[in-house]
PDB file of C-alpha atoms in Angstrom:
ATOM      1  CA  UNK A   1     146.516 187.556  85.703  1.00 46.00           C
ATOM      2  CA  UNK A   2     146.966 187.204  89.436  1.00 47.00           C
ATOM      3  CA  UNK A   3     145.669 190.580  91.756  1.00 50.00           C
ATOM      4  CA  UNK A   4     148.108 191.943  94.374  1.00 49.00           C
ATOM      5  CA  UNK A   5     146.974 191.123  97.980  1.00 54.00           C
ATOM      6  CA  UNK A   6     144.631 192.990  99.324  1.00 62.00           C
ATOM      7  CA  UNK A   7     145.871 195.894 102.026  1.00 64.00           C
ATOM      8  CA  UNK A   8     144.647 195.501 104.983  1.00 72.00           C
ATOM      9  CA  UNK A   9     142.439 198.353 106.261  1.00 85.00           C
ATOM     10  CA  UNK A  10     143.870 200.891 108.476  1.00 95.00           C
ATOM     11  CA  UNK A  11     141.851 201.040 111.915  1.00 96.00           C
ATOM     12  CA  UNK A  12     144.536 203.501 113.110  1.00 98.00           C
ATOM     13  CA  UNK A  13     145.830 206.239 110.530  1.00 97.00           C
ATOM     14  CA  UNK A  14     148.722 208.043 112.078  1.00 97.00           C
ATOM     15  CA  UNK A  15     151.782 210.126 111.108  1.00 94.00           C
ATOM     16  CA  UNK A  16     149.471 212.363 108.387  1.00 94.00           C
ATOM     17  CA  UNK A  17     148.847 215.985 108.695  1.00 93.00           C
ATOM     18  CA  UNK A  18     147.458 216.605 111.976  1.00 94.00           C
ATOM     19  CA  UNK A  19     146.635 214.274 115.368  1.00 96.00           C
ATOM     20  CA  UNK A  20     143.610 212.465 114.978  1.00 95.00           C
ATOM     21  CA  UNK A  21     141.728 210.844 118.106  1.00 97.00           C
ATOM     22  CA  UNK A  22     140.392 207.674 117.304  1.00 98.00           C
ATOM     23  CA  UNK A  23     138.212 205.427 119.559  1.00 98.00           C
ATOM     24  CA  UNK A  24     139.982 201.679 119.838  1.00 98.00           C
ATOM     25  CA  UNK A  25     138.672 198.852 117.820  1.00 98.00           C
ATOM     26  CA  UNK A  26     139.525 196.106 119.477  1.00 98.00           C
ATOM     27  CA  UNK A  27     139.357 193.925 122.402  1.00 98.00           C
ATOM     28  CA  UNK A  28     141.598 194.723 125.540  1.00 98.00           C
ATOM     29  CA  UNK A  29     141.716 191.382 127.072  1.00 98.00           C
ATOM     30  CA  UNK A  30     140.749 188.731 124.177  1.00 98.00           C
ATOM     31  CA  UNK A  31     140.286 185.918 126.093  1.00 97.00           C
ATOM     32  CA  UNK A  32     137.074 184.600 126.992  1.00 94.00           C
ATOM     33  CA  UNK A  33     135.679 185.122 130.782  1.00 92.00           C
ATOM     34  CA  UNK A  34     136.946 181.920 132.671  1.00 91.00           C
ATOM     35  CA  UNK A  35     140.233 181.266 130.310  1.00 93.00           C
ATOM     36  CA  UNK A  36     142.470 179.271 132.953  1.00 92.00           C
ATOM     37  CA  UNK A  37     145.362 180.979 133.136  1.00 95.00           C
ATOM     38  CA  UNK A  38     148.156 182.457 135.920  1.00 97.00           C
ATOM     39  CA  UNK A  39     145.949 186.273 136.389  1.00 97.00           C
ATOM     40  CA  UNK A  40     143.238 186.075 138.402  1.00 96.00           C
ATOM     41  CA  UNK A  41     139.789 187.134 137.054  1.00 96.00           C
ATOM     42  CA  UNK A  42     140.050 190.670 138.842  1.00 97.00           C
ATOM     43  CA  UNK A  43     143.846 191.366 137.774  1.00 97.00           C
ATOM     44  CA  UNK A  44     142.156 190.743 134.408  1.00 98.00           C
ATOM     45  CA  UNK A  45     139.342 193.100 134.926  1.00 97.00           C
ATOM     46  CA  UNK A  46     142.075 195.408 136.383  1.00 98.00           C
ATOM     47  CA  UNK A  47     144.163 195.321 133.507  1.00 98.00           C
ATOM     48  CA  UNK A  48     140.765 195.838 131.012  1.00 98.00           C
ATOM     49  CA  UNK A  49     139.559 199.009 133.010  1.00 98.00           C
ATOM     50  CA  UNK A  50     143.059 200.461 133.447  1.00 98.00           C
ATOM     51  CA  UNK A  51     145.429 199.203 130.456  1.00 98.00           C
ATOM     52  CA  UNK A  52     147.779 197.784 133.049  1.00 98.00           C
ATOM     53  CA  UNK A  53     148.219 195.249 135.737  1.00 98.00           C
ATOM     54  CA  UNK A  54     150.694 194.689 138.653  1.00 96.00           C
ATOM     55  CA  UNK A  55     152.334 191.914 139.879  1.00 96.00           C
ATOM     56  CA  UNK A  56     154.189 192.327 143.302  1.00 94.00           C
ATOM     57  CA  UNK A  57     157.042 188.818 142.607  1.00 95.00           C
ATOM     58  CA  UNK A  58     156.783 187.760 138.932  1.00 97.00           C
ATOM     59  CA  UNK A  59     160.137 186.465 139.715  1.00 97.00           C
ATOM     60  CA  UNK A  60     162.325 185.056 143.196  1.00 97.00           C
ATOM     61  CA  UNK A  61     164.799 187.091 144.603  1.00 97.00           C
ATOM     62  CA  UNK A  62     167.300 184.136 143.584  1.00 98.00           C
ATOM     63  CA  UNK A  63     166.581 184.439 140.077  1.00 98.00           C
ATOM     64  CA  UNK A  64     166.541 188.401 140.285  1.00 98.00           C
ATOM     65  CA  UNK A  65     170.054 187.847 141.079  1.00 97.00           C
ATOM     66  CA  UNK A  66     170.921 185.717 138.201  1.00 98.00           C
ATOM     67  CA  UNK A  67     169.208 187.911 136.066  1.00 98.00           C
ATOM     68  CA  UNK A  68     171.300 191.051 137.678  1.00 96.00           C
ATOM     69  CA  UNK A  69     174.323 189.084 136.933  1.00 97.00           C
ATOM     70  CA  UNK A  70     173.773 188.522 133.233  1.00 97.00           C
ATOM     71  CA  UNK A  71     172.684 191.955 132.367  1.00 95.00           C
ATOM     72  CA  UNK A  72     176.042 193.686 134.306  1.00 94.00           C
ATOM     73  CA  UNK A  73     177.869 190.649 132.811  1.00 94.00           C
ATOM     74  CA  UNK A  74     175.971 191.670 128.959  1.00 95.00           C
ATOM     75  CA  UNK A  75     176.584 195.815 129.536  1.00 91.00           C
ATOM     76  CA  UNK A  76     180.150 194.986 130.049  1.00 91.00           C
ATOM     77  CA  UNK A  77     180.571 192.532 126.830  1.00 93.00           C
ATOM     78  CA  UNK A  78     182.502 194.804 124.099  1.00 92.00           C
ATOM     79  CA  UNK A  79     181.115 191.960 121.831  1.00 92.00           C
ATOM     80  CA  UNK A  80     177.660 193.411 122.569  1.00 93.00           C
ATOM     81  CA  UNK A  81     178.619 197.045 123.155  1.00 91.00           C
ATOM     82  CA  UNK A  82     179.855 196.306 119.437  1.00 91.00           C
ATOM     83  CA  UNK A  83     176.469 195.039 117.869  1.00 93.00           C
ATOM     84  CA  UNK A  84     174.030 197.153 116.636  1.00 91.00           C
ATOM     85  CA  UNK A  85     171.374 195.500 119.194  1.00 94.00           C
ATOM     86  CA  UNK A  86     173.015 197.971 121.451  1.00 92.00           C
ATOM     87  CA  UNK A  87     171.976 201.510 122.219  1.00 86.00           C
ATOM     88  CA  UNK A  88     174.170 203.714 123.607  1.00 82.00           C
ATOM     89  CA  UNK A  89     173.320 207.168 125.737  1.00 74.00           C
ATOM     90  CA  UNK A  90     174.131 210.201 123.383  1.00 70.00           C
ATOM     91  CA  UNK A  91     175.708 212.415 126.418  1.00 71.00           C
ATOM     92  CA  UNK A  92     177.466 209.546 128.647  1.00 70.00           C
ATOM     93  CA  UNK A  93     178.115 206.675 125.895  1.00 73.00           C
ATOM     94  CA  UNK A  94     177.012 204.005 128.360  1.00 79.00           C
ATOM     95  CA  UNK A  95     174.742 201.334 127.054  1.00 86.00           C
ATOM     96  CA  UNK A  96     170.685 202.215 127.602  1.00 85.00           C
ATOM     97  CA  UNK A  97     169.492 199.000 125.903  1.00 91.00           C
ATOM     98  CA  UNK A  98     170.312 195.776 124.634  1.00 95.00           C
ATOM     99  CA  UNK A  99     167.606 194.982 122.187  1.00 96.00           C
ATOM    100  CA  UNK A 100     166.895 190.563 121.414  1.00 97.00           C
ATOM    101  CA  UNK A 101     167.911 190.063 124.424  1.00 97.00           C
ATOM    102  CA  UNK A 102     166.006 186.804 124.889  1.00 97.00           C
ATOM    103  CA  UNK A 103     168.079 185.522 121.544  1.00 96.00           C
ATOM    104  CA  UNK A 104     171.709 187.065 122.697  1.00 96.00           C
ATOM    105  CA  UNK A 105     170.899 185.525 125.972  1.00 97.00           C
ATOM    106  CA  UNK A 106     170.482 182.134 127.419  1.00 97.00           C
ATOM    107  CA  UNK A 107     169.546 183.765 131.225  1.00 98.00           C
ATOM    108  CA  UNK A 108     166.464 186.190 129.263  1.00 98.00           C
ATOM    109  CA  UNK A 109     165.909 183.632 126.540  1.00 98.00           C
ATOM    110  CA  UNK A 110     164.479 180.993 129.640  1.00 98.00           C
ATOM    111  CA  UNK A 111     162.848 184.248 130.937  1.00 98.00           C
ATOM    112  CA  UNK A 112     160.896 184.961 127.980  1.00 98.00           C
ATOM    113  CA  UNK A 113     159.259 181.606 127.878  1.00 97.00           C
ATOM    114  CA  UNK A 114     158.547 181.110 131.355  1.00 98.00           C
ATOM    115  CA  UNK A 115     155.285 179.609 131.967  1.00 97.00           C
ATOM    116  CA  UNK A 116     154.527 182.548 134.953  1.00 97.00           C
ATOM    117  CA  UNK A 117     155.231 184.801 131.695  1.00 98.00           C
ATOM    118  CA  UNK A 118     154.144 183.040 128.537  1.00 98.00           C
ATOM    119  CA  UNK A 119     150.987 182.180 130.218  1.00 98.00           C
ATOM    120  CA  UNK A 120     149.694 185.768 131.344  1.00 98.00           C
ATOM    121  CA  UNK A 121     150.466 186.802 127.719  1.00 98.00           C
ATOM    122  CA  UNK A 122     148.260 184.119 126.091  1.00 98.00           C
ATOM    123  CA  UNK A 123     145.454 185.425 129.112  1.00 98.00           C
ATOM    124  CA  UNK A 124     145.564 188.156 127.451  1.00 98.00           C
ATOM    125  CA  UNK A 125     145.761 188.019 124.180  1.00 98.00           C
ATOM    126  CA  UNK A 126     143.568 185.179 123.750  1.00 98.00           C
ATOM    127  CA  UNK A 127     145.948 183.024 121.377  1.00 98.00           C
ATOM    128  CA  UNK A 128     149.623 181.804 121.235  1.00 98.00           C
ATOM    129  CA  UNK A 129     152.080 184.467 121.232  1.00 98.00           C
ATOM    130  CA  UNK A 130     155.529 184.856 119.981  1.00 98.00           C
ATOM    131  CA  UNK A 131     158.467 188.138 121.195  1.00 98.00           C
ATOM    132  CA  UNK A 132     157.977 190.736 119.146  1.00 98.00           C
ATOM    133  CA  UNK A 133     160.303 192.603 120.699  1.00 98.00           C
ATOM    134  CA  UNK A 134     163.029 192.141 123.638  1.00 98.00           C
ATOM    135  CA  UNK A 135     164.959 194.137 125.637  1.00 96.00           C
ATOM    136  CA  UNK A 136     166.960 195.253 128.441  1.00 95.00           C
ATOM    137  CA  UNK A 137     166.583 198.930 129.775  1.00 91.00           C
ATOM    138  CA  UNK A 138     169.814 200.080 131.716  1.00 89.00           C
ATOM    139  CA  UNK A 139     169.383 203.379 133.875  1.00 84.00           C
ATOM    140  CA  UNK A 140     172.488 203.964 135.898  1.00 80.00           C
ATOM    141  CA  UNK A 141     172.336 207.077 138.400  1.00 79.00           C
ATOM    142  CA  UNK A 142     173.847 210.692 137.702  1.00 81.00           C
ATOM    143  CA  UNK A 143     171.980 211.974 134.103  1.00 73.00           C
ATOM    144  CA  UNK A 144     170.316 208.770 132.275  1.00 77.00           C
ATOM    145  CA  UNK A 145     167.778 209.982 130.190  1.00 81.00           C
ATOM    146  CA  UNK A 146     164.057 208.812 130.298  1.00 83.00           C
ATOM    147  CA  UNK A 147     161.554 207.904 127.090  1.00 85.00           C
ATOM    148  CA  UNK A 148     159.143 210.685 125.987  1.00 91.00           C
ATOM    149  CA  UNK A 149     155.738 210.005 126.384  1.00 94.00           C
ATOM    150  CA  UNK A 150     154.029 207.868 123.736  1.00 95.00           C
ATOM    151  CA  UNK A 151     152.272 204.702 122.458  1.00 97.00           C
ATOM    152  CA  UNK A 152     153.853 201.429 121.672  1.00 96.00           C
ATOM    153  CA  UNK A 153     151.337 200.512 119.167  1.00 98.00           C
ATOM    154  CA  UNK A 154     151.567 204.078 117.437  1.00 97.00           C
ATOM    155  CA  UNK A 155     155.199 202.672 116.439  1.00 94.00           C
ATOM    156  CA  UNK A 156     154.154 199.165 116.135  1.00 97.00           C
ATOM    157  CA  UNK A 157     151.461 200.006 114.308  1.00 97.00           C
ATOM    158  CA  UNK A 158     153.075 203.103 111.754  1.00 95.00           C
ATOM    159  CA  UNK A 159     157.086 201.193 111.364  1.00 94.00           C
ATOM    160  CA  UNK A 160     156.646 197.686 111.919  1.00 96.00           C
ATOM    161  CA  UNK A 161     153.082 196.916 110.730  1.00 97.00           C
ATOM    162  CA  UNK A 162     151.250 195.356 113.240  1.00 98.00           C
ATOM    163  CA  UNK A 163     147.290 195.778 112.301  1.00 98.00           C
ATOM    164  CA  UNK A 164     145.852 195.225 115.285  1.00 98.00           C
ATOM    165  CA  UNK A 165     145.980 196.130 119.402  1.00 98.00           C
ATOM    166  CA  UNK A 166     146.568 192.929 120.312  1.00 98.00           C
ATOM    167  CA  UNK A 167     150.032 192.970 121.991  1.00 98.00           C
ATOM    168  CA  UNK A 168     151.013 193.313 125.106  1.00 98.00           C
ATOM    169  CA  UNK A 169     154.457 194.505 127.225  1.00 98.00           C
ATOM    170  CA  UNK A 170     155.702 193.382 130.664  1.00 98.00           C
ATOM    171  CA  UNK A 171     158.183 195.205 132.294  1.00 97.00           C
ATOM    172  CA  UNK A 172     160.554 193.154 134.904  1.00 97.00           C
ATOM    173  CA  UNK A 173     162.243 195.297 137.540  1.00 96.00           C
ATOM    174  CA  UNK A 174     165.953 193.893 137.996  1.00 97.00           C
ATOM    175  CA  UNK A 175     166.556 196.764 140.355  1.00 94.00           C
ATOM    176  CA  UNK A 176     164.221 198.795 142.839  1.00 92.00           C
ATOM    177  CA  UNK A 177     161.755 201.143 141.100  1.00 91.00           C
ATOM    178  CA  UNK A 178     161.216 204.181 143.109  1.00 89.00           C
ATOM    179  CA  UNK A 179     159.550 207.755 141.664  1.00 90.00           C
ATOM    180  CA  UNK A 180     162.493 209.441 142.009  1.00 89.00           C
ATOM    181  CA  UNK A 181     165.039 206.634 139.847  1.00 87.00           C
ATOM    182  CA  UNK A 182     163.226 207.499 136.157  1.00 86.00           C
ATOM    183  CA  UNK A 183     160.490 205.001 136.933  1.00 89.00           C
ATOM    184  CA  UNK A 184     157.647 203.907 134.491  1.00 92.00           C
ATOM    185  CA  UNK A 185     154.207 206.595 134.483  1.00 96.00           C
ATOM    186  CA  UNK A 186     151.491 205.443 132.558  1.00 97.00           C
ATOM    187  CA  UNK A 187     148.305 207.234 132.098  1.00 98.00           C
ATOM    188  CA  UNK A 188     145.191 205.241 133.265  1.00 98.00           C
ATOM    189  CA  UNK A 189     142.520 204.531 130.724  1.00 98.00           C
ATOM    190  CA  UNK A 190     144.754 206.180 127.854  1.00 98.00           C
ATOM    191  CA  UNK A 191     144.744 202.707 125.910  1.00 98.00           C
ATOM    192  CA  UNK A 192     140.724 203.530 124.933  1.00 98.00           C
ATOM    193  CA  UNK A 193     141.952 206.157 122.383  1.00 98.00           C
ATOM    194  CA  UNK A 194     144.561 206.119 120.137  1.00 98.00           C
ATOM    195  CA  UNK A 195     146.146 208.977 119.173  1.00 98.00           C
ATOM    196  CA  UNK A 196     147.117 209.137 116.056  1.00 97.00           C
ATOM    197  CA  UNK A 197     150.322 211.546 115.659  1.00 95.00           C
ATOM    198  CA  UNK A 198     151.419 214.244 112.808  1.00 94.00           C
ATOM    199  CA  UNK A 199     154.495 214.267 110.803  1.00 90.00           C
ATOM    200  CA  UNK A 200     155.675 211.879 108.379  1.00 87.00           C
ATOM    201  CA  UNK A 201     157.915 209.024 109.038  1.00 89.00           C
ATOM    202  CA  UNK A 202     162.210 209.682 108.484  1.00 85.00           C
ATOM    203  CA  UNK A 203     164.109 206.570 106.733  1.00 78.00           C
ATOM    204  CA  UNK A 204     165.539 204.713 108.878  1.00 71.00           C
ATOM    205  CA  UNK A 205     163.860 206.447 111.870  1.00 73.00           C
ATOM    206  CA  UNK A 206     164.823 204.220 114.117  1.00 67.00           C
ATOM    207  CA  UNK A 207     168.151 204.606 114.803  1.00 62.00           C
ATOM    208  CA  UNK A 208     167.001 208.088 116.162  1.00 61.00           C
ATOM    209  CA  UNK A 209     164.308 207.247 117.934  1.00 55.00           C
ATOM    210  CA  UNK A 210     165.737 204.797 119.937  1.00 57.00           C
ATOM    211  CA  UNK A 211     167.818 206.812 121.523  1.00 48.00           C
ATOM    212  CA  UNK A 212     165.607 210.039 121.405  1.00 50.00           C
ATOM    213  CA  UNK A 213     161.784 209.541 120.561  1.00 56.00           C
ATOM    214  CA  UNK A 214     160.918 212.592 117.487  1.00 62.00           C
ATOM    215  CA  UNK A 215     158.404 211.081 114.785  1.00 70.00           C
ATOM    216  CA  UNK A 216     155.332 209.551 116.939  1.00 80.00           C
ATOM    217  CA  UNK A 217     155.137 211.903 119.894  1.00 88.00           C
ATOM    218  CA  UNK A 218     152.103 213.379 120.855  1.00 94.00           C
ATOM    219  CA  UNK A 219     151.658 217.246 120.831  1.00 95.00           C
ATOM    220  CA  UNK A 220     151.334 219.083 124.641  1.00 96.00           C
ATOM    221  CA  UNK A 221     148.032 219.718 123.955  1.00 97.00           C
ATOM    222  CA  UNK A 222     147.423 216.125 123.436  1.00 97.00           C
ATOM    223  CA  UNK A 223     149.054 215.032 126.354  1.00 97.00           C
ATOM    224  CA  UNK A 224     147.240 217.897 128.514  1.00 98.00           C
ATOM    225  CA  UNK A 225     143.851 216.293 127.049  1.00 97.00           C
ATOM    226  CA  UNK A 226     144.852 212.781 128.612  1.00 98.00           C
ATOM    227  CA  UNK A 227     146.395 213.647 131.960  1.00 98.00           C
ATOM    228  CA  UNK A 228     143.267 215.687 132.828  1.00 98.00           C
ATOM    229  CA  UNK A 229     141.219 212.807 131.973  1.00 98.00           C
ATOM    230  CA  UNK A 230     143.391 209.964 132.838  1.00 98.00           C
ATOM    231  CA  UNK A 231     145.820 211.228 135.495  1.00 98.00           C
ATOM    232  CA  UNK A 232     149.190 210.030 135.716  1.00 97.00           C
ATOM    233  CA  UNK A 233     150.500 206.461 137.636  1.00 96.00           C
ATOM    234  CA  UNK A 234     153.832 206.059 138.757  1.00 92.00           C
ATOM    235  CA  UNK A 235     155.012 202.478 139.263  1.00 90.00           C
ATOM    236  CA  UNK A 236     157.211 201.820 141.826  1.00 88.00           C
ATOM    237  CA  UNK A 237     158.630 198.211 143.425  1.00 91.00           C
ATOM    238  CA  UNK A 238     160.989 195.914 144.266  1.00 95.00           C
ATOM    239  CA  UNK A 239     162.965 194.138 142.292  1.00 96.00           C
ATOM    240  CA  UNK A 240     161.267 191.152 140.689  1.00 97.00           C
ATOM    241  CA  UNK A 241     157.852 192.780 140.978  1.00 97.00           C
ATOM    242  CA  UNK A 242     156.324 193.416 137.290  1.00 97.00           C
ATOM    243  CA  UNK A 243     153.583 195.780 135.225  1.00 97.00           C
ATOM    244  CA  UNK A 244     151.694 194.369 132.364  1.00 98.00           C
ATOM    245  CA  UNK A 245     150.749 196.944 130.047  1.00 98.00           C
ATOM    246  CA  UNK A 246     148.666 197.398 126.871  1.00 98.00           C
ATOM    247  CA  UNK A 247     150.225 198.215 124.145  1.00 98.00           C
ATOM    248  CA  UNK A 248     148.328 201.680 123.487  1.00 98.00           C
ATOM    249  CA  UNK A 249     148.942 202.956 126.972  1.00 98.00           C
ATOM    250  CA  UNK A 250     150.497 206.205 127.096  1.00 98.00           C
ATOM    251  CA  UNK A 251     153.572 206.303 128.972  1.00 96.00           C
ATOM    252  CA  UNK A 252     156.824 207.506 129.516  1.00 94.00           C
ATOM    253  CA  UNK A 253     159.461 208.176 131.785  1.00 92.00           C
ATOM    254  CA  UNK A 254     162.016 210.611 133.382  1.00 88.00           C
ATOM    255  CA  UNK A 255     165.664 211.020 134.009  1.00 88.00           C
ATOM    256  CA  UNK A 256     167.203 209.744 136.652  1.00 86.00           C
ATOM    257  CA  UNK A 257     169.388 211.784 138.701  1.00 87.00           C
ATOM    258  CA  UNK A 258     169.766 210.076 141.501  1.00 90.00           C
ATOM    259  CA  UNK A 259     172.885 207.915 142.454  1.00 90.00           C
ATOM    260  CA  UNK A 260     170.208 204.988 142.524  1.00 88.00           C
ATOM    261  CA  UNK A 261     170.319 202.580 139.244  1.00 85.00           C
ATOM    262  CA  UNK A 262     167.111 201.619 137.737  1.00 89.00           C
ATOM    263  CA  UNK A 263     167.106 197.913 135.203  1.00 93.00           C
ATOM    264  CA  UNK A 264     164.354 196.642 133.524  1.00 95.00           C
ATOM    265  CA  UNK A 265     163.789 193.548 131.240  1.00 97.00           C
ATOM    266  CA  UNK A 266     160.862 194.346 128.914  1.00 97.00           C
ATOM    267  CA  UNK A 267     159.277 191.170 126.582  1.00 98.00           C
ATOM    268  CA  UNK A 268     156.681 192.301 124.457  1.00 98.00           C
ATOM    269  CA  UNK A 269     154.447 189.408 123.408  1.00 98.00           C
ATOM    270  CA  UNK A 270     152.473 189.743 119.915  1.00 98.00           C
ATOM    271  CA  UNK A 271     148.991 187.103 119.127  1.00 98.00           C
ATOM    272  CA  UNK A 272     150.368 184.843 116.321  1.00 98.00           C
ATOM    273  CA  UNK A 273     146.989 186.385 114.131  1.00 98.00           C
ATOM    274  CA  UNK A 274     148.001 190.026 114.798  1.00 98.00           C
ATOM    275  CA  UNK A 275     151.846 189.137 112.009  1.00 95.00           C
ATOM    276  CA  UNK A 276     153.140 192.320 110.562  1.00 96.00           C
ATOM    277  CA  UNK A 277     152.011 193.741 107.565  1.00 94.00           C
ATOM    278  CA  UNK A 278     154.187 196.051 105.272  1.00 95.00           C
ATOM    279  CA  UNK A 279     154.461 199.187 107.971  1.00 95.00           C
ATOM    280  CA  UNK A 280     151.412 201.699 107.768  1.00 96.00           C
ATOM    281  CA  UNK A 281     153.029 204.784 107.742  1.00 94.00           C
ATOM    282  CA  UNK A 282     156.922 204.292 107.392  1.00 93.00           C
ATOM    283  CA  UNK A 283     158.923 203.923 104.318  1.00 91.00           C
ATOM    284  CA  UNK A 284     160.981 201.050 105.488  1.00 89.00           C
ATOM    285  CA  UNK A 285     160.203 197.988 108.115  1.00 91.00           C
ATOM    286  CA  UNK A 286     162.480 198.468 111.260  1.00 93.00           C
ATOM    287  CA  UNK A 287     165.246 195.789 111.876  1.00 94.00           C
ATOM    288  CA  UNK A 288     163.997 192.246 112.886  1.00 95.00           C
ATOM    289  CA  UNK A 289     166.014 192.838 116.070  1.00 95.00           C
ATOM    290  CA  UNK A 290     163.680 195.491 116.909  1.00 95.00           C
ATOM    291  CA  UNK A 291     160.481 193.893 115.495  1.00 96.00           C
ATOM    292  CA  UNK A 292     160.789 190.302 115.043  1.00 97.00           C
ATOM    293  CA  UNK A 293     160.011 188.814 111.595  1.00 94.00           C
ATOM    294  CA  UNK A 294     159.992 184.920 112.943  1.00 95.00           C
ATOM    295  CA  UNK A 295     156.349 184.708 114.129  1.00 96.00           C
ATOM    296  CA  UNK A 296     157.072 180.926 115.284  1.00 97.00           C
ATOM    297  CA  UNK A 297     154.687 180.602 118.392  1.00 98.00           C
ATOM    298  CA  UNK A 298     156.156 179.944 121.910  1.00 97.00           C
ATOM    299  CA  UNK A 299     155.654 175.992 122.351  1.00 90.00           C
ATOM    300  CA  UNK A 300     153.806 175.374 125.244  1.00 78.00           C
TER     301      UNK A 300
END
């Protein structure tokens, strides 16, 4: 008689009957001291301490521009308005993001395996990596609505199975990032805890959540607990300038209401020995458009 595999143990309950605070398990930066790489030892450090990292010109000017091109050129595709990779704003019905970007694009697909990328995310993780998730953020001026604060990994970790905290975001700025434009706030030393959330999981969750984050939000009280001990960042830059970010870093971010556009390309990098599991607290895996099933590792 062959035995059912074995279920991996849960480091990180969430989504059960109240919020839990749990201390993190694992590594932040998994690569050993001295790993050659494209961060220097004290971004590394940085990004350890903090659960994020800054880089002024991840990309040129020049290729900001191409990349401005294709995602005006993508938003105004009624092919990809069409396909359910696309995520439209409930009030204004203007695209907010293009998810698999790197696969529905040549321009982003180069991006995502750029060796000034690639390479940071292997610092990091310690191991080859492969997308877990791409996308393009879209935040025109006059009333686009921001993201609710949260954890990746709470999601990762509840819909899409991912055991481990080893997985980590960047966030590309195609346009300037100001504080007043919806910009990206992250709370400093958050990724040390996780917070696991309360509620159960909808079907098919995602297809609200996307647009509107419900299931996996912290409570106020929760978020009160972190800002007083964390404090809040805003991250603001020109265009081409990046933020590395762990994957259990609280963040969110605000509407913008100014006339001033804010784009961002986001490439979320998973360690090819961090593969999904069955989800830990959702009925149903997400799409693979959302959270990739192909765990092929970038070549190098």
């Amino acid at each position: 008689m062959v035995s059912a595999p074995t279920r991996p143990v849960d480091l990180y309950p969430t989504r059960g009957p109240k919020e839990e605070l749990i201390g993190r398990k694992d590594p932040v930066v998994w690569s050993e001291p001295g790993t050659p790489g494209p961060f220097w030892a004290r971004e590394l450090e940085e990004y350890d301490r903090d659960g994020f990292v800054t880089v002024d010109e991840l990309v040129t000017p020049d290729e900001v521009d191409e990349l401005r091109a294709e995602l005006d050129r993508l938003v105004t595709d009624p092919a990809v308005r069409a396909d359910e990779r696309a995520i439209v704003e409930p009030r204004s019905q203007e695209i907010r993001s293009v998810f698999e970007v790197h696969r529905i694009s040549e321009v982003f697909g180069r991006l995502a395996q750029d060796p000034r990328v690639v390479g940071r995310a292997r610092q990091i993780l310690g191991s080859d990596v492969y997308i877990h998730q791409s996308r393009v953020n879209v935040k025109p001026g006059f009333g686009a609505s921001g993201f609710y604060w949260h954890s990746d990994f709470e999601t990762w970790h509840a819909e899409d199975g991912l055991p481990q905290m080893r997985t980590v975001s960047v966030s590309i700025a195609l346009t300037p990032n100001h504080t007043t434009n919806g910009s990206l706030m992250i709370m400093p030393g958050s990724h040390r805890t996780f917070l696991g959330c309360a509620g159960e999981t909808p079907r098919d969750n995602y297809k609200r959540s996307l647009q509107m984050q419900d299931a996996g939000t912290p409570s106020n009280e929760a978020l009160t607990t972190f800002a007083e001990a964390c404090g809040i960042r805003h991250f603001t830059g020109p265009a081409g300038s990046a933020t590395w970010f762990d994957c259990n870093a609280l963040h969110g971010s605000g509407d913008n209401i100014t006339p001033y556009p804010r784009s961002n390309v986001f490439l979320v990098f998973n360690s090819v020995d961090n593969t999904p599991e069955l989800p830990f607290a959702a009925p149903v895996r997400r799409p693979s458009f959302i959270a990739a099933r192909d765990t092929t590792p970038i070549s190098r």
